[in-house]
mmCIF file of C-alpha atoms in Angstrom:
data_model
loop_
_atom_site.group_PDB
_atom_site.id
_atom_site.type_symbol
_atom_site.label_atom_id
_atom_site.label_comp_id
_atom_site.label_asym_id
_atom_site.label_seq_id
_atom_site.Cartn_x
_atom_site.Cartn_y
_atom_site.Cartn_z
ATOM 1 C CA MET A 1 -30.838 45.750 -6.459
ATOM 2 C CA LYS A 2 -33.969 45.189 -8.557
ATOM 3 C CA LEU A 3 -32.229 46.793 -11.519
ATOM 4 C CA VAL A 4 -29.274 44.406 -11.181
ATOM 5 C CA ALA A 5 -31.641 41.427 -10.952
ATOM 6 C CA ARG A 6 -33.555 42.565 -14.065
ATOM 7 C CA LEU A 7 -30.333 43.111 -15.960
ATOM 8 C CA TRP A 8 -29.048 39.671 -14.911
ATOM 9 C CA ARG A 9 -32.264 37.957 -16.043
ATOM 10 C CA SER A 10 -32.147 39.793 -19.371
ATOM 11 C CA LEU A 11 -28.721 38.346 -20.193
ATOM 12 C CA GLY A 12 -30.036 34.844 -20.808
ATOM 13 C CA GLY A 13 -28.702 31.533 -19.563
ATOM 14 C CA ARG A 14 -25.742 31.096 -21.896
ATOM 15 C CA LEU A 15 -24.220 34.500 -21.138
ATOM 16 C CA GLN A 16 -25.032 34.152 -17.427
ATOM 17 C CA TRP A 17 -23.127 30.857 -17.281
ATOM 18 C CA ARG A 18 -20.180 32.340 -19.160
ATOM 19 C CA LEU A 19 -19.943 35.253 -16.722
ATOM 20 C CA LEU A 20 -20.203 32.918 -13.731
ATOM 21 C CA TRP A 21 -17.477 30.710 -15.212
ATOM 22 C CA LEU A 22 -15.168 33.715 -15.635
ATOM 23 C CA LYS A 23 -15.846 34.955 -12.096
ATOM 24 C CA HIS A 24 -15.344 31.671 -10.271
ATOM 25 C CA ALA A 25 -12.150 29.667 -10.035
ATOM 26 C CA THR A 26 -11.866 26.773 -12.431
ATOM 27 C CA PHE A 27 -10.274 23.533 -11.344
ATOM 28 C CA MET A 28 -9.599 19.972 -12.426
ATOM 29 C CA VAL A 29 -11.257 16.867 -11.076
ATOM 30 C CA GLY A 30 -9.035 13.818 -10.648
ATOM 31 C CA VAL A 31 -10.986 10.575 -10.881
ATOM 32 C CA THR A 32 -9.824 7.139 -9.690
ATOM 33 C CA GLY A 33 -11.327 3.717 -10.378
ATOM 34 C CA ILE A 34 -10.900 0.919 -7.821
ATOM 35 C CA VAL A 35 -11.344 -1.881 -10.349
ATOM 36 C CA ARG A 36 -11.971 -5.494 -9.322
ATOM 37 C CA ASP A 37 -12.358 -8.621 -11.406
ATOM 38 C CA ASP A 38 -14.790 -11.450 -10.634
ATOM 39 C CA GLU A 39 -12.177 -13.039 -8.336
ATOM 40 C CA GLY A 40 -11.896 -9.876 -6.216
ATOM 41 C CA ARG A 41 -8.437 -9.005 -7.516
ATOM 42 C CA LEU A 42 -7.506 -5.355 -8.014
ATOM 43 C CA LEU A 43 -6.311 -3.776 -11.244
ATOM 44 C CA LEU A 44 -3.125 -1.841 -10.472
ATOM 45 C CA LEU A 45 -0.936 0.127 -12.843
ATOM 46 C CA ASN A 46 2.714 1.079 -12.675
ATOM 47 C CA HIS A 47 2.307 4.684 -13.878
ATOM 48 C CA ARG A 48 5.155 6.028 -16.008
ATOM 49 C CA LEU A 49 4.564 9.674 -15.051
ATOM 50 C CA TRP A 50 4.249 9.209 -11.278
ATOM 51 C CA PRO A 51 7.155 9.676 -8.825
ATOM 52 C CA GLU A 52 9.647 6.824 -8.656
ATOM 53 C CA GLY A 53 9.001 4.598 -5.650
ATOM 54 C CA ARG A 54 5.318 5.611 -5.579
ATOM 55 C CA SER A 55 4.295 4.702 -9.105
ATOM 56 C CA TRP A 56 1.792 1.889 -8.467
ATOM 57 C CA GLY A 57 -1.878 2.735 -8.143
ATOM 58 C CA PHE A 58 -5.363 2.427 -9.524
ATOM 59 C CA PRO A 59 -6.352 3.759 -12.954
ATOM 60 C CA THR A 60 -6.576 7.524 -12.593
ATOM 61 C CA GLY A 61 -7.155 10.537 -14.787
ATOM 62 C CA TYR A 62 -8.840 13.902 -15.112
ATOM 63 C CA ALA A 63 -12.456 14.492 -16.072
ATOM 64 C CA ASN A 64 -13.067 16.167 -19.398
ATOM 65 C CA ARG A 65 -15.429 19.114 -19.686
ATOM 66 C CA SER A 66 -19.094 17.952 -19.675
ATOM 67 C CA GLU A 67 -18.100 14.375 -18.755
ATOM 68 C CA THR A 68 -19.625 12.616 -15.755
ATOM 69 C CA PHE A 69 -17.139 11.265 -13.240
ATOM 70 C CA GLU A 70 -18.452 7.747 -13.849
ATOM 71 C CA ASP A 71 -17.763 8.182 -17.578
ATOM 72 C CA THR A 72 -14.266 9.391 -16.698
ATOM 73 C CA VAL A 73 -13.557 6.114 -14.873
ATOM 74 C CA VAL A 74 -14.762 4.097 -17.876
ATOM 75 C CA ARG A 75 -12.728 6.210 -20.334
ATOM 76 C CA GLU A 76 -9.513 6.233 -18.293
ATOM 77 C CA VAL A 77 -9.561 2.468 -17.691
ATOM 78 C CA ARG A 78 -10.189 1.860 -21.393
ATOM 79 C CA GLU A 79 -7.451 4.308 -22.488
ATOM 80 C CA GLU A 80 -4.848 3.023 -20.039
ATOM 81 C CA THR A 81 -5.590 -0.717 -20.228
ATOM 82 C CA GLY A 82 -8.025 -1.556 -23.038
ATOM 83 C CA LEU A 83 -10.457 -2.985 -20.463
ATOM 84 C CA THR A 84 -14.159 -2.222 -20.068
ATOM 85 C CA VAL A 85 -15.635 -1.626 -16.610
ATOM 86 C CA ARG A 86 -18.972 -0.880 -15.008
ATOM 87 C CA VAL A 87 -18.817 1.827 -12.367
ATOM 88 C CA GLY A 88 -20.303 1.194 -8.947
ATOM 89 C CA ARG A 89 -20.328 2.959 -5.606
ATOM 90 C CA LEU A 90 -18.776 6.321 -4.857
ATOM 91 C CA VAL A 91 -15.959 5.721 -2.371
ATOM 92 C CA ARG A 92 -14.550 9.191 -1.837
ATOM 93 C CA LEU A 93 -15.014 12.823 -2.777
ATOM 94 C CA VAL A 94 -12.343 15.237 -1.578
ATOM 95 C CA SER A 95 -12.427 18.967 -2.182
ATOM 96 C CA GLY A 96 -10.635 21.898 -0.656
ATOM 97 C CA TYR A 97 -7.512 21.679 -2.774
ATOM 98 C CA ARG A 98 -6.614 24.936 -4.484
ATOM 99 C CA LEU A 99 -7.064 23.811 -8.089
ATOM 100 C CA ARG A 100 -8.569 20.340 -7.977
ATOM 101 C CA ALA A 101 -11.026 17.942 -6.433
ATOM 102 C CA GLU A 102 -10.615 14.157 -6.264
ATOM 103 C CA VAL A 103 -13.258 11.482 -6.719
ATOM 104 C CA ALA A 104 -12.956 7.685 -6.431
ATOM 105 C CA TYR A 105 -15.413 4.981 -7.459
ATOM 106 C CA GLU A 106 -15.518 1.224 -7.267
ATOM 107 C CA ALA A 107 -15.785 -0.533 -10.628
ATOM 108 C CA VAL A 108 -15.969 -4.097 -11.912
ATOM 109 C CA LEU A 109 -14.404 -5.618 -14.999
ATOM 110 C CA VAL A 110 -16.923 -6.455 -17.722
ATOM 111 C CA GLY A 111 -14.643 -7.222 -20.676
ATOM 112 C CA GLY A 112 -11.694 -6.440 -22.894
ATOM 113 C CA ASP A 113 -8.119 -7.639 -23.164
ATOM 114 C CA LEU A 114 -5.410 -6.090 -21.006
ATOM 115 C CA LYS A 115 -3.178 -3.954 -23.223
ATOM 116 C CA VAL A 116 -1.419 -1.019 -21.561
ATOM 117 C CA ASP A 117 -0.939 2.427 -23.055
ATOM 118 C CA PRO A 118 2.892 2.574 -23.131
ATOM 119 C CA PHE A 119 2.933 6.369 -22.888
ATOM 120 C CA GLU A 120 1.237 6.418 -19.467
ATOM 121 C CA VAL A 121 1.679 2.905 -18.071
ATOM 122 C CA LEU A 122 4.811 0.782 -17.631
ATOM 123 C CA GLU A 123 2.920 -2.358 -16.608
ATOM 124 C CA ALA A 124 -0.429 -3.494 -15.255
ATOM 125 C CA GLY A 125 -1.623 -6.484 -13.316
ATOM 126 C CA TRP A 126 -4.294 -8.046 -11.160
ATOM 127 C CA PHE A 127 -3.360 -8.200 -7.478
ATOM 128 C CA SER A 128 -4.914 -9.771 -4.415
ATOM 129 C CA PRO A 129 -5.862 -7.075 -1.872
ATOM 130 C CA ASP A 130 -3.481 -8.822 0.544
ATOM 131 C CA GLU A 131 -0.521 -8.855 -1.874
ATOM 132 C CA LEU A 132 -0.125 -5.310 -3.158
ATOM 133 C CA PRO A 133 3.040 -4.251 -5.004
ATOM 134 C CA GLU A 134 5.799 -2.251 -3.342
ATOM 135 C CA GLY A 135 5.609 1.418 -4.226
ATOM 136 C CA MET A 136 1.823 1.711 -4.190
ATOM 137 C CA GLN A 137 0.557 5.216 -3.517
ATOM 138 C CA ARG A 138 -0.425 5.666 0.146
ATOM 139 C CA SER A 139 -3.576 7.523 -0.875
ATOM 140 C CA HIS A 140 -4.606 4.569 -3.035
ATOM 141 C CA ARG A 141 -4.048 2.162 -0.136
ATOM 142 C CA GLU A 142 -6.390 4.415 1.864
ATOM 143 C CA LEU A 143 -8.978 4.246 -0.928
ATOM 144 C CA LEU A 144 -8.748 0.463 -0.869
ATOM 145 C CA GLU A 145 -9.350 0.450 2.888
ATOM 146 C CA LEU A 146 -12.393 2.719 2.502
ATOM 147 C CA SER A 147 -13.701 0.411 -0.198
ATOM 148 C CA ARG A 148 -13.127 -2.700 1.945
ATOM 149 C CA ARG A 149 -15.040 -1.159 4.855
ATOM 150 C CA GLY A 150 -17.850 0.098 2.650
ATOM 151 C CA ALA A 151 -17.163 3.559 4.066
ATOM 152 C CA THR A 152 -18.194 6.885 2.544
ATOM 153 C CA GLY A 153 -20.464 7.294 -0.453
ATOM 154 C CA PRO A 154 -24.136 6.329 -0.698
ATOM 155 C CA ALA A 155 -25.864 3.912 1.663
ATOM 156 C CA GLY A 156 -25.155 0.257 0.997
ATOM 157 C CA HIS A 157 -21.900 -1.255 -0.025
ATOM 158 C CA GLY A 158 -22.813 -3.084 -3.215
ATOM 159 C CA ARG A 159 -21.588 -6.518 -2.189
ATOM 160 C CA CYS A 160 -24.428 -8.369 -0.478
ATOM 161 C CA SER A 161 -28.141 -8.528 0.212
ATOM 162 C CA ALA A 162 -27.895 -5.208 2.088
ATOM 163 C CA CYS A 163 -27.100 -3.429 -1.188
ATOM 164 C CA PRO A 164 -29.892 -0.983 -2.088
ATOM 165 C CA GLU A 165 -29.619 -1.947 -5.771
ATOM 166 C CA GLN A 166 -30.790 -5.526 -6.262
ATOM 167 C CA PRO A 167 -29.602 -7.717 -7.644
ATOM 168 C CA CYS A 168 -26.294 -6.515 -6.269
ATOM 169 C CA THR A 169 -24.244 -5.038 -9.132
ATOM 170 C CA MET A 170 -20.797 -5.300 -7.554
ATOM 171 C CA THR A 171 -20.457 -9.048 -7.059
ATOM 172 C CA SER A 172 -20.608 -10.086 -10.694
ATOM 173 C CA ALA A 173 -19.034 -8.899 -13.912
ATOM 174 C CA SER A 174 -22.351 -9.297 -15.739
ATOM 175 C CA PRO A 175 -24.245 -6.075 -16.494
ATOM 176 C CA PRO A 176 -27.360 -5.347 -14.412
#
């Protein structure tokens, strides 16, 4: 056992990581942004590549290698809509799928003009949480409910004086 440990240490970090990467399963991480504007409306997209009848949902995409999940939200929203957001609270982290994990964050609009990527998105709009479009993904409705309740993720919900980060960063579109 000592010989194996010495050999392992002699390989160096880069080769060690490469061997670990080859040994362990690789998977994708799907990242979703629950984006609100300063009026509390939700940014929803009619996704071209999603199943018919279930094509409405939040901006969503896959994390690139070496990209933080928060950066993925910012990139995907910008690519799909041309808008700029600031990422807030973690709402959900789900693992256990065979080849993927899913992460969802709250985010607030900070700028940009809405212009959809026609390859991925048929249309986009701002919707009241009480007036969601027909055909919205059930899983995204569940994310909205988690976000409304302030459930899951770190302590605090980012919307009032109880928020651990003051001033609260989720009630205004202005940067902290």
